[in-house]
Every structure is written in C-alpha cells, then in structure tokens.
Coordinates of C-alpha atoms in Angstrom, one line a residue:
M1 CA 37.8 -12.9 -17.7
T2 CA 39.1 -10.6 -20.5
C3 CA 40.1 -6.9 -20.5
T4 CA 42.5 -4.5 -22.0
H5 CA 44.4 -3.6 -18.8
L6 CA 44.6 -5.4 -15.4
C7 CA 46.3 -4.3 -12.2
M8 CA 46.2 -6.2 -8.9
Q9 CA 48.1 -5.3 -5.6
Y10 CA 48.5 -7.7 -2.7
P11 CA 49.8 -7.1 0.8
A12 CA 53.6 -7.4 1.0
G13 CA 54.9 -10.7 2.3
G14 CA 51.7 -12.7 1.8
A15 CA 52.4 -16.4 1.3
T16 CA 49.1 -17.3 -0.3
P17 CA 47.2 -14.6 -2.2
G18 CA 43.6 -14.0 -1.0
F19 CA 41.6 -10.9 -1.8
P20 CA 43.9 -8.1 -3.0
E21 CA 44.3 -4.7 -1.4
Y22 CA 43.5 -3.1 -4.8
A23 CA 42.5 -4.4 -8.2
E24 CA 41.4 -2.7 -11.4
A25 CA 40.4 -3.9 -14.9
L26 CA 40.0 -1.4 -17.7
G27 CA 38.8 -1.6 -21.3
Q28 CA 36.1 -4.0 -22.7
V29 CA 36.0 -6.0 -19.5
R30 CA 34.1 -9.3 -19.7
I31 CA 33.5 -11.8 -17.0
G32 CA 31.7 -15.0 -17.8
G33 CA 31.2 -18.5 -16.5
A34 CA 28.8 -20.6 -14.5
K35 CA 27.7 -20.1 -10.9
A36 CA 27.5 -23.0 -8.5
A37 CA 24.3 -23.6 -6.6
P38 CA 24.0 -21.7 -3.3
A39 CA 23.9 -23.6 0.0
G40 CA 20.6 -25.3 0.6
A41 CA 19.8 -25.6 -3.1
P42 CA 18.8 -29.0 -4.6
K43 CA 21.8 -31.2 -5.3
D44 CA 20.8 -31.8 -8.9
R45 CA 20.6 -28.1 -9.7
P46 CA 23.0 -27.5 -12.5
P47 CA 25.4 -24.5 -12.5
Q48 CA 23.9 -21.4 -14.0
P49 CA 25.6 -19.2 -16.6
F50 CA 26.3 -15.5 -16.0
R51 CA 27.9 -12.7 -17.9
I52 CA 29.3 -9.2 -16.9
D53 CA 30.2 -6.6 -19.5
C54 CA 31.6 -3.2 -18.5
Q55 CA 34.4 -0.8 -19.2
R56 CA 36.0 -0.7 -15.7
I57 CA 36.0 -2.8 -12.5
Y58 CA 37.6 -1.5 -9.4
Y59 CA 38.0 -3.4 -6.1
D60 CA 38.9 -1.5 -2.8
G61 CA 40.2 -3.9 -0.2
R62 CA 39.8 -1.4 2.7
Y63 CA 36.0 -1.4 2.3
D64 CA 35.7 -4.8 0.6
A65 CA 33.7 -3.1 -2.2
V66 CA 33.6 -3.6 -5.9
T67 CA 32.7 -0.8 -8.4
L68 CA 31.6 -1.6 -12.0
E69 CA 31.3 1.1 -14.6
G70 CA 30.2 1.6 -18.2
V71 CA 31.3 4.4 -20.5
G72 CA 29.0 6.7 -22.5
N73 CA 26.6 4.7 -24.6
S74 CA 28.1 1.4 -23.4
P75 CA 26.5 0.8 -20.0
L76 CA 27.4 -1.9 -17.5
E77 CA 25.5 -5.1 -18.3
I78 CA 24.9 -8.1 -15.9
V79 CA 23.0 -11.1 -17.2
D80 CA 22.3 -14.3 -15.3
E81 CA 19.4 -16.8 -14.6
V82 CA 17.7 -14.2 -12.4
G83 CA 17.5 -11.4 -15.0
E84 CA 19.4 -8.5 -16.5
L85 CA 20.8 -5.2 -15.3
H86 CA 21.8 -2.3 -17.4
T87 CA 23.2 0.7 -15.6
P88 CA 26.1 3.3 -15.9
K89 CA 27.6 2.4 -12.6
C90 CA 27.1 -0.1 -9.7
V91 CA 28.9 -0.3 -6.3
I92 CA 28.7 -3.5 -4.3
S93 CA 29.9 -3.8 -0.7
R94 CA 30.5 -7.3 0.6
R95 CA 31.1 -6.1 4.2
D96 CA 27.9 -4.0 4.5
Q97 CA 25.8 -6.1 2.1
T98 CA 24.8 -3.0 0.2
L99 CA 24.4 -2.3 -3.4
S100 CA 24.1 1.2 -4.9
M101 CA 23.9 2.9 -8.3
P102 CA 24.9 6.5 -7.3
T103 CA 25.0 8.1 -10.7
W104 CA 22.1 9.5 -12.8
G105 CA 21.4 8.0 -16.2
Q106 CA 19.1 5.5 -17.9
K107 CA 18.8 2.1 -16.1
R108 CA 16.9 -1.0 -16.8
L109 CA 16.4 -4.2 -14.7
V110 CA 14.6 -7.3 -15.9
I111 CA 13.4 -10.0 -13.5
R112 CA 12.6 -13.3 -15.0
P113 CA 9.5 -15.3 -13.7
G114 CA 10.4 -18.3 -11.5
A115 CA 14.1 -17.5 -11.8
M116 CA 15.2 -19.0 -8.5
Q117 CA 13.8 -20.5 -5.3
M118 CA 13.5 -18.5 -2.2
L119 CA 16.6 -19.7 -0.2
S120 CA 18.0 -18.0 2.8
Q121 CA 21.7 -17.6 3.6
K122 CA 22.1 -20.5 6.0
P123 CA 24.9 -23.0 7.0
E124 CA 25.1 -26.2 5.0
G125 CA 22.7 -28.9 6.1
T126 CA 20.1 -26.5 7.6
R127 CA 16.7 -26.0 6.1
P128 CA 15.7 -22.4 5.2
Q129 CA 12.3 -21.1 6.2
D130 CA 9.5 -21.9 3.8
P131 CA 8.8 -19.2 1.3
A132 CA 5.7 -17.0 1.9
P133 CA 2.6 -18.7 0.4
A134 CA 1.0 -17.1 -2.5
S135 CA -1.8 -14.9 -1.4
E136 CA -4.3 -12.4 -3.0
T137 CA -2.7 -9.0 -3.2
L138 CA -3.3 -5.8 -5.1
L139 CA 0.3 -5.6 -6.2
D140 CA 1.2 -9.1 -7.5
L141 CA 4.8 -8.6 -8.9
G142 CA 5.4 -12.3 -9.6
A143 CA 2.8 -13.1 -12.3
G144 CA 5.3 -12.8 -15.1
E145 CA 8.5 -11.1 -16.3
L146 CA 9.0 -7.8 -14.5
E147 CA 10.8 -4.9 -16.2
I148 CA 11.9 -1.8 -14.2
E149 CA 13.3 1.4 -15.8
W150 CA 14.4 4.5 -14.0
Y151 CA 16.8 7.4 -14.4
G152 CA 18.0 8.3 -10.9
Q153 CA 19.8 6.5 -8.0
F154 CA 19.3 3.0 -6.6
A155 CA 20.3 1.8 -3.1
R156 CA 20.0 -1.6 -1.3
R157 CA 20.5 -1.8 2.5
L158 CA 19.8 -4.1 5.4
A159 CA 17.9 -3.2 8.5
A160 CA 16.9 -5.0 11.7
L161 CA 13.2 -5.8 12.1
P162 CA 11.7 -5.3 15.6
V163 CA 11.3 -8.6 17.4
P164 CA 10.2 -9.6 21.0
T165 CA 12.9 -9.9 23.6
G166 CA 14.8 -13.2 23.2
A167 CA 13.4 -13.9 19.7
P168 CA 15.8 -14.6 16.9
E169 CA 17.1 -11.6 14.9
R170 CA 15.2 -10.7 11.8
I171 CA 16.6 -8.7 8.9
S172 CA 14.7 -6.7 6.3
E173 CA 16.0 -5.7 2.9
V174 CA 15.2 -2.2 1.8
L175 CA 15.4 -1.1 -1.9
A176 CA 15.1 2.5 -2.9
I177 CA 14.7 3.6 -6.6
D178 CA 14.6 7.3 -7.6
G179 CA 13.9 9.2 -10.8
D180 CA 11.1 8.5 -13.3
V181 CA 10.5 5.0 -12.1
V182 CA 8.5 2.7 -14.4
I183 CA 7.6 -0.9 -13.6
R184 CA 5.9 -3.1 -16.2
Q185 CA 4.5 -6.6 -16.1
K186 CA 2.9 -7.5 -19.4
A187 CA 1.6 -10.9 -18.2
R188 CA -0.9 -9.1 -15.8
G189 CA -1.1 -5.7 -17.5
L190 CA 0.6 -4.1 -14.4
L191 CA 2.1 -0.6 -14.7
I192 CA 3.6 1.4 -11.8
Q193 CA 5.0 4.9 -12.2
G194 CA 6.4 7.4 -9.8
Q195 CA 9.4 9.5 -8.9
H196 CA 10.5 7.4 -6.0
L197 CA 9.8 3.8 -5.1
S198 CA 10.9 1.8 -2.1
V199 CA 10.3 -1.9 -1.2
E200 CA 10.9 -3.6 2.1
R201 CA 10.9 -7.4 2.7
D202 CA 11.9 -10.0 5.3
T203 CA 15.1 -11.7 4.1
A204 CA 14.4 -14.9 6.1
T205 CA 11.0 -15.6 4.6
G206 CA 11.0 -13.5 1.5
R207 CA 7.7 -11.9 2.4
L208 CA 7.0 -8.4 1.2
Q209 CA 6.4 -6.1 4.1
R210 CA 5.9 -2.7 2.6
M211 CA 6.0 -0.7 -0.6
D212 CA 6.1 3.1 -0.9
G213 CA 5.7 5.3 -3.9
Q214 CA 6.0 9.1 -4.1
G215 CA 5.7 11.8 -6.8
A216 CA 2.9 11.5 -9.3
V217 CA 2.3 7.8 -8.6
L218 CA 0.3 5.8 -11.1
V219 CA -0.7 2.1 -10.5
R220 CA -2.6 0.3 -13.3
M221 CA -3.5 -3.3 -12.9
E222 CA -6.4 -5.7 -13.8
G223 CA -9.5 -3.6 -13.8
M224 CA -8.1 -0.9 -11.6
Q225 CA -6.2 2.3 -11.8
V226 CA -4.9 4.4 -8.9
V227 CA -3.4 7.9 -9.2
G228 CA -2.0 10.0 -6.3
E229 CA 1.0 11.8 -4.9
K230 CA 1.9 9.1 -2.3
L231 CA 1.2 5.4 -2.2
T232 CA 1.8 2.9 0.6
A233 CA 1.2 -0.9 0.5
G234 CA 1.5 -2.5 4.0
L235 CA 1.4 -6.2 4.5
R236 CA 1.4 -8.2 7.8
Y237 CA 1.5 -12.0 8.5
D238 CA 0.7 -14.2 11.5
G239 CA 2.9 -16.8 13.0
T240 CA 2.0 -19.4 10.4
G241 CA 2.9 -17.1 7.5
A242 CA -0.7 -16.4 6.5
M243 CA -1.3 -12.9 5.4
V244 CA -3.6 -11.0 7.8
E245 CA -3.3 -7.5 6.5
N246 CA -2.9 -6.1 3.0
I247 CA -3.8 -2.4 2.8
L248 CA -3.1 0.1 0.0
T249 CA -3.2 3.7 1.0
V250 CA -3.1 6.6 -1.5
R251 CA -2.8 10.3 -0.7
S252 CA -3.0 13.5 -2.8
A253 CA -0.4 16.3 -2.8
G254 CA -2.6 18.4 -0.5
P255 CA -6.2 19.0 0.8
A256 CA -7.0 20.9 -2.4
Q257 CA -5.8 18.1 -4.6
R258 CA -7.5 14.7 -5.3
A259 CA -6.1 11.2 -5.6
T260 CA -8.3 8.9 -7.7
V261 CA -9.1 5.2 -7.9
A262 CA -11.1 3.7 -10.7
T263 CA -12.3 0.1 -11.3
G264 CA -15.0 -1.3 -13.6
D265 CA -17.8 1.3 -13.9
M266 CA -16.7 3.1 -10.7
A267 CA -14.4 6.0 -9.9
I268 CA -13.7 7.8 -6.7
A269 CA -11.6 10.9 -6.0
G270 CA -10.5 12.5 -2.7
P271 CA -7.5 13.7 -0.7
E272 CA -6.9 10.2 0.8
F273 CA -8.2 6.7 0.6
A274 CA -7.3 3.2 1.7
I275 CA -8.1 -0.2 0.2
D276 CA -8.2 -3.3 2.3
A277 CA -7.7 -6.1 -0.2
L278 CA -8.3 -9.0 2.1
N279 CA -11.6 -7.7 3.5
K280 CA -12.6 -6.0 0.2
S281 CA -13.2 -2.8 2.1
F282 CA -12.6 0.8 1.2
R283 CA -12.3 4.2 2.9
A284 CA -12.0 7.6 1.3
A285 CA -11.6 10.6 3.7
N286 CA -12.0 14.4 4.0
G287 CA -14.2 15.1 1.0
V288 CA -15.0 12.7 -1.7
V289 CA -16.4 12.7 -5.3
A290 CA -17.5 9.4 -6.8
R291 CA -19.3 7.8 -9.7
V292 CA -20.7 4.4 -9.0
T293 CA -22.8 2.0 -11.1
L294 CA -24.9 -0.3 -8.9
P295 CA -26.2 -3.6 -10.1
G296 CA -29.9 -4.5 -9.7
A297 CA -33.0 -5.3 -11.5
Q298 CA -34.8 -2.4 -13.2
K299 CA -38.4 -1.6 -12.2
P300 CA -41.1 -2.9 -14.6
D301 CA -42.0 -0.6 -17.4
K302 CA -45.7 -0.8 -16.6
L303 CA -46.9 -0.8 -13.0
P304 CA -50.3 -2.1 -11.9
D305 CA -53.1 0.5 -12.2
A306 CA -53.3 0.7 -8.4
A307 CA -49.7 1.6 -8.2
A308 CA -49.4 4.0 -11.1
G309 CA -50.6 7.1 -9.1
G310 CA -48.3 6.4 -6.2
S311 CA -45.3 5.8 -8.4
A312 CA -45.9 9.1 -10.2
M313 CA -45.6 10.8 -6.8
M314 CA -42.5 8.9 -5.7
P315 CA -40.2 8.7 -8.8
G316 CA -37.1 9.4 -6.7
F317 CA -37.0 5.9 -5.3
A318 CA -35.6 4.5 -8.6
L319 CA -32.3 5.0 -6.8
G320 CA -30.0 1.9 -7.2
A321 CA -32.1 0.3 -10.0
G322 CA -29.0 -0.5 -12.0
G323 CA -28.2 3.1 -12.8
R324 CA -25.1 5.2 -12.4
L325 CA -24.9 7.3 -9.2
N326 CA -22.9 10.4 -8.7
L327 CA -21.9 10.9 -5.1
Q328 CA -20.1 13.7 -3.2
C329 CA -19.6 14.6 0.4
D330 CA -17.5 16.8 2.7
G331 CA -16.8 13.8 5.1
D332 CA -15.9 10.2 4.5
L333 CA -17.0 7.4 2.2
L334 CA -16.6 4.0 3.8
F335 CA -17.4 0.6 2.4
D336 CA -17.3 -2.4 4.8
G337 CA -16.9 -5.4 2.6
P338 CA -17.8 -8.2 5.0
A339 CA -20.9 -6.3 6.2
G340 CA -21.8 -5.1 2.7
L341 CA -22.4 -1.5 4.0
L342 CA -21.5 1.7 2.2
R343 CA -21.6 4.8 4.5
I344 CA -21.3 8.4 3.3
T345 CA -21.1 11.3 5.8
K346 CA -21.4 15.1 6.0
N347 CA -23.2 17.2 3.4
V348 CA -24.0 14.2 1.2
L349 CA -25.2 14.8 -2.3
V350 CA -26.3 12.0 -4.6
Y351 CA -27.7 12.5 -8.0
Q352 CA -28.8 10.1 -10.8
D353 CA -30.3 11.3 -14.0
K354 CA -33.0 13.8 -13.0
M355 CA -33.1 12.8 -9.3
R356 CA -31.1 14.4 -6.5
I357 CA -30.8 13.5 -2.8
V358 CA -29.3 15.7 -0.1
A359 CA -28.7 14.4 3.4
D360 CA -26.3 14.7 6.4
E361 CA -25.6 10.9 6.2
M362 CA -26.4 8.0 3.9
Y363 CA -26.2 4.2 4.2
L364 CA -26.3 1.8 1.3
K365 CA -26.7 -1.9 2.2
L366 CA -25.5 -4.6 -0.3
D367 CA -26.0 -8.3 -0.3
A368 CA -22.6 -10.0 -0.4
P369 CA -22.0 -12.0 -3.5
K370 CA -22.3 -15.8 -3.0
A371 CA -19.1 -17.8 -2.9
E372 CA -18.7 -20.3 -5.7
P373 CA -18.9 -23.9 -4.3
Q374 CA -15.7 -25.9 -4.5
T375 CA -15.8 -29.0 -6.8
P376 CA -15.6 -32.1 -4.6
G377 CA -12.3 -34.0 -4.9
K378 CA -10.6 -31.2 -6.8
E379 CA -7.3 -30.3 -5.3
E380 CA -6.0 -26.7 -5.3
A381 CA -2.9 -26.2 -7.4
K382 CA 0.1 -25.6 -5.3
P383 CA 1.8 -22.2 -5.9
K384 CA 5.2 -22.3 -7.6
P385 CA 8.1 -20.9 -5.7
R386 CA 8.3 -17.1 -5.9
M387 CA 11.3 -15.5 -7.4
G388 CA 13.9 -13.1 -6.3
V389 CA 17.0 -11.2 -7.2
T390 CA 20.2 -10.7 -5.2
G391 CA 23.6 -9.7 -6.6
L392 CA 22.8 -10.6 -10.2
G393 CA 25.7 -12.9 -10.6
V394 CA 28.5 -10.6 -9.4
P395 CA 31.4 -12.9 -8.2
G396 CA 32.2 -12.6 -4.5
M397 CA 28.8 -11.1 -3.6
P398 CA 27.2 -13.5 -1.2
R399 CA 23.4 -13.8 -1.4
Q400 CA 21.7 -12.3 1.7
G401 CA 18.5 -14.2 2.2
P402 CA 16.2 -15.5 -0.6
G403 CA 16.3 -12.3 -2.7
I404 CA 13.7 -9.7 -3.4
P405 CA 10.3 -11.4 -3.5
M406 CA 8.4 -10.7 -6.7
G407 CA 5.0 -11.9 -5.4
Q408 CA 2.9 -14.7 -6.8
P409 CA 3.2 -17.8 -8.9
D410 CA 4.1 -17.6 -12.6
A411 CA 0.6 -18.0 -13.8
A412 CA -1.7 -15.0 -13.3
P413 CA -4.4 -15.8 -10.8
P414 CA -8.0 -15.9 -12.0
R415 CA -9.8 -12.6 -11.8
K416 CA -12.2 -12.3 -8.9
E417 CA -15.2 -10.2 -8.2
G418 CA -14.7 -7.4 -5.6
L419 CA -12.1 -4.7 -5.6
G420 CA -10.4 -5.9 -8.8
S421 CA -13.6 -5.8 -10.9
G422 CA -16.0 -3.6 -9.0
M423 CA -15.2 -1.5 -5.9
F424 CA -18.5 -2.3 -4.2
S425 CA -19.4 -6.0 -4.8
G426 CA -22.9 -7.2 -4.1
T427 CA -26.5 -6.4 -5.0
P428 CA -28.1 -3.2 -3.5
R429 CA -30.7 -4.1 -0.9
S430 CA -31.6 -0.9 0.9
V431 CA -30.7 2.8 1.2
E432 CA -31.1 5.0 4.3
C433 CA -30.7 8.8 4.6
L434 CA -30.5 10.8 7.8
G435 CA -30.6 14.5 8.8
R436 CA -32.4 17.2 6.8
V437 CA -33.1 15.0 3.8
E438 CA -34.3 16.3 0.5
I439 CA -35.2 14.2 -2.5
I440 CA -35.6 16.4 -5.7
T441 CA -36.8 15.5 -9.2
D442 CA -38.3 17.4 -12.1
T443 CA -41.8 16.9 -10.6
Q444 CA -41.4 16.7 -6.9
V445 CA -39.5 17.8 -3.8
V446 CA -39.5 15.6 -0.6
Q447 CA -38.4 17.1 2.7
C448 CA -38.0 15.0 5.9
D449 CA -35.4 13.9 8.5
H450 CA -35.1 10.2 7.8
V451 CA -35.7 8.0 4.7
F452 CA -35.4 4.3 4.5
Y453 CA -36.0 2.4 1.2
D454 CA -36.0 -1.4 0.9
M455 CA -35.1 -2.0 -2.8
V456 CA -36.0 -5.7 -2.7
E457 CA -39.5 -5.2 -1.4
D458 CA -39.9 -1.8 -3.0
R459 CA -41.1 -0.3 0.3
A460 CA -40.1 3.0 2.0
F461 CA -40.8 5.2 4.9
L462 CA -40.2 8.9 5.4
K463 CA -40.3 10.5 8.8
T464 CA -39.4 13.5 10.9
T465 CA -37.3 13.6 14.0
D466 CA -39.9 15.7 15.9
P467 CA -43.3 13.7 16.1
E468 CA -45.1 17.0 15.7
H469 CA -43.5 18.0 12.4
W470 CA -44.8 17.0 9.0
V471 CA -43.2 15.2 6.1
Q472 CA -43.6 17.5 3.1
I473 CA -43.9 16.3 -0.5
Y474 CA -44.3 18.9 -3.2
I475 CA -45.8 17.5 -6.4
G476 CA -45.8 19.2 -9.8
E477 CA -48.5 18.3 -12.4
D478 CA -48.5 18.5 -16.2
S479 CA -51.0 21.4 -16.1
G480 CA -48.5 23.5 -14.2
A481 CA -50.3 23.4 -10.9
S482 CA -48.8 22.0 -7.8
R483 CA -50.1 19.9 -4.9
M484 CA -48.6 19.1 -1.6
L485 CA -48.8 15.9 0.4
W486 CA -48.6 16.3 4.2
A487 CA -47.9 13.5 6.6
Q488 CA -47.5 14.1 10.3
H489 CA -44.2 12.5 11.6
R490 CA -44.2 9.5 9.3
L491 CA -45.4 8.2 5.9
D492 CA -45.0 4.7 4.6
Y493 CA -45.0 3.9 0.9
D494 CA -45.5 0.6 -0.9
G495 CA -44.1 0.9 -4.4
K496 CA -45.9 -2.3 -5.6
S497 CA -49.4 -1.0 -4.8
G498 CA -48.7 2.7 -4.9
R499 CA -50.3 3.0 -1.4
F500 CA -49.4 5.6 1.2
T501 CA -50.0 4.8 4.9
P502 CA -49.6 7.5 7.7
A503 CA -48.2 6.7 11.1
D504 CA -50.5 5.3 13.7
G505 CA -52.9 7.8 15.0
K506 CA -51.6 10.4 12.5
S507 CA -53.1 11.8 9.3
Y508 CA -52.0 13.0 5.9
L509 CA -53.5 15.6 3.6
L510 CA -53.2 16.3 -0.1
T511 CA -53.8 20.0 -0.8
P512 CA -53.2 22.5 -3.6
Y513 CA -50.0 24.6 -3.3
A514 CA -49.4 27.9 -5.0
G515 CA -46.0 28.8 -3.6
V516 CA -42.9 29.0 -5.7
V517 CA -40.4 27.8 -3.0
P518 CA -40.7 25.2 -0.2
L519 CA -42.1 26.1 3.2
P520 CA -39.9 25.9 6.3
R521 CA -39.4 22.4 7.6
D522 CA -41.4 23.1 10.7
A523 CA -44.4 24.3 8.7
A524 CA -47.9 22.6 9.1
P525 CA -50.9 22.5 6.8
K526 CA -52.3 25.6 8.6
D527 CA -49.3 27.6 7.2
L528 CA -50.4 27.2 3.6
S529 CA -51.5 30.9 3.7
R530 CA -47.9 31.9 3.8
K531 CA -47.5 30.8 0.1
G532 CA -43.9 29.8 0.6
T533 CA -41.1 31.9 1.9
P534 CA -37.9 32.9 0.1

C-alpha cells in the first residue's frame, strides 16, 4: 500500500492490534497484491492479482465500514480477476454485508466472462451447492463480457427469502442501480437501458430470481427489441434446480401509452404484455396493435377452370398465405406456444393488402415446428461455470455467496426458432372468426356470424348463429353492376374446385343487387326491394 498521508487509531491498552477504531489514507492511495483463493476453491487455484487506486480511504470501526473516494476527474478504480469498477465513491460495510455508491456521477462496471466459479460462503471442508444449470432465458447476461454504465446511485443489500417452516435459511442479494443505466454485452448484441434497474438472486445457488427495470426501458437482444416504461423478469426453479418459469413482463406508462415488442418480421404494441420464454407463449392485454408475417405456401397463380369463378367470389381467403397481417383489437392477444393457438378478442380488425376482416373474436391455429432429431451418440456440451462479482477485491470484504450470477456459459447459445426469431413459430393451419363477422375486399363484402377456413385443405364455411338468417355475400363486377349470393344459415366453400355447397336442406341464391350499402344482417332475399338501407 502507498499513499501521501496515513493515520490509524487503535483502542488504548490493546496488546495485539486488530482492526483499528479509525483509519484514513489520503493522496494517491494505491493498494495492490494477490488474493488467496476463497474457502472451497480448488487447491491448485493460484492467487489472483488485484489493484485499488483512489484519493482517500476511510475506515470507521464503529460500523465496521470502509469508504473509498476519488477526486474530480480521478475516480476510484478497483481491478481484479472478476472485473473493473470506476466510481466517484464506494462504501462497504462488513457487518451488514452491504455495498453502496451514494453519490451521483459517471460510473462504470465491467464483468469479465467466466471470471470465477459460483462458490458459496461455507466453512472449510463443506461442499457448496451446485451452481444453477445453464438454461434458455431471454436475458442471458453471461454470454460474454458485460459492461454497465450509470450516473446515479448503487446499493447492494441482503434479504431473507421465504422458506417452509423448519427449512434452512435462504438469503437473496438485491442490487439496485439508478440513473441512465446502460448495460452492454457485445458478444450477444445485448443492450439494456433504463432509469432504474434492480437484480435479485439466491446467494446459496447463484440463481437469478428477478430483474426489474423502470423508466424508458429498452431491451435489445438477438432478433428482439422490447420498449416500455416498466419491465420485470421473473424466474422460478424446482427442487432439482431446473427452471420451471421464465416470464418477461413489460408495461407502458399508462393506458393511453404503448409498450412494444418486435422480433423478426413481427411487431406488437399495447399497454401491457408478457412473454413466457420456456413455453414460447405470449400475451398482450387491454388493446393491441400488431403487424405479423405468417409463413405459408402461396396459392397457385392459375387455378383450375372449375375453381376460377369461385375464387373470384372469395378472394378474402388468401389470409395467411405468406403475407403480412395488420391486427388490432380492444381486448387481448394471446399466443399459446405448446398448443400453437393465437387468440384475439374484442372488436378485432385484421387487414392484409386490400382485404379486411372485422369480428368479435379470432383464432389462428399454427402447426408447431418439428424438433430437430438429436445425433445418436453425440453428447451435449456441459455448461461452463457461470460468473459472478462480489467485493471486487476490496481487502477485508468477505464474499457473501457465489456472487452476482451473470447467466449462461461463455459461448453464446445457438439461436433457436420461436420467440427469439419469430414471435409466433409454426405454419398457419386454420383461421376462425366469431361474432358479427365481415370480410371486405375491393370486390366483395361477406357478412355472417362464424367463419372457419382450413388453409391446408383450402376449405371454408360461413354460417349464421340463427338458422333462419342468411349468409350475405355482395359481389362487385367489372361492369360496375353488383350481385348478391344468399345462403341460408351456412355455406361451404372448396377453394380447390371453386364450388359452393349450402347447408343440408337449405338453399342459396345468386341475385342482382342495386343497393349502395349492405342490407341488415337479418335480411332475406325477399327484402331486396329495400335497395339497401343507410
């Protein structure tokens, strides 16, 4: 240790000096050396070098706390095998196991990948709990070197986790960072921004439990961008340590504002949404606007002659044929990944090119993508230990638990289909619309109460809730005249042959129509004399 001025005060009459009551070092303070391996580390682990540069160190024996300060443009610097810390001031309490940076000013923290093994603070000779296994997560903070910059305050504290009666005590570590927080991870293209960020993890296992962001939050990662006012990532594990829940929730600043999530060729905006990373499911609530590109084979350019007439009268059923859909609703948009089902509720509007669908509720069924078969005899690579950070080499600061978990192995995991590369994975199979349905194109208007379209077989049916009501299809012709197709209760349509089939025992009619607006939904062919009503 070197400095310009040093003062130390011990209790009077002490035979062997221990920790002083008071100690202060001023002026170009430098502390350097090598740290011995912590308890439980491999015996062949060599000592790790560390360095502390600052302008003042102050130790208060009453609170067993150390204060380190920089001056002006010379911030406090701590460098060790775990990473680097640059900050104007840092306060470390051995007694409370807290660390804080109470002053405002530019700060920077660098976490090196694979810096240290996840080791708990345990007595010599005991084995710490195994580190959390690597698992698929939206916020993988361990795929490379992590850089954190912020301007406000920082605080680390310990809190007891709830446990069953008689179970061993569990301690969580909570980190809170304030003021223009920016987290970067170049190896994975990860960027997190916000005004406040907090992280909570279990110190015994090193498992991340929760992450919260607030204030103009932006998360950008492989193939996905999330923007909102508040963000919460919640994770839960079973007794074996396997992850059983990984949900990312994003909220806007208020009902009139929108949070957004975009991935691949898809974007969704709404007041609130949640992403279930394990089940590849998604939920947006309370009014949603979305743009989605659905995969699927296009219809052939030329249909058989028998089908040409029918196709001309039903052009709206090109929905989902590989095109981009614009969706909006006043209710919820829910995608169930395992079931491959997208549900949209309340005043649904879907439009694609020159086609528009209006309904009370809509269901889109997708075929789940097939899993790639495993190569026989090929063993999975075991994850490398995840890294952490505690104390950053400050002498006398015991390590509480294995450190802050930074997520996954050093190598970035292979990109997978699903939420990371497309919000709704799978090939469209069918679409179903319920409740006062309208399908509108340049040449036709379809009115009914229920539509189901099988995209694979190119078959559809249109029906009314009341068996006595008629399905109404208004058809515009090149000459400017209009015709109207009536089908009582139900009409089946085969896109391959272009054939219409009425319901059993019912009939359908094709008549001229001279009106300028659609008839009421309960109208019948006998009402044609009404010529449409405004």
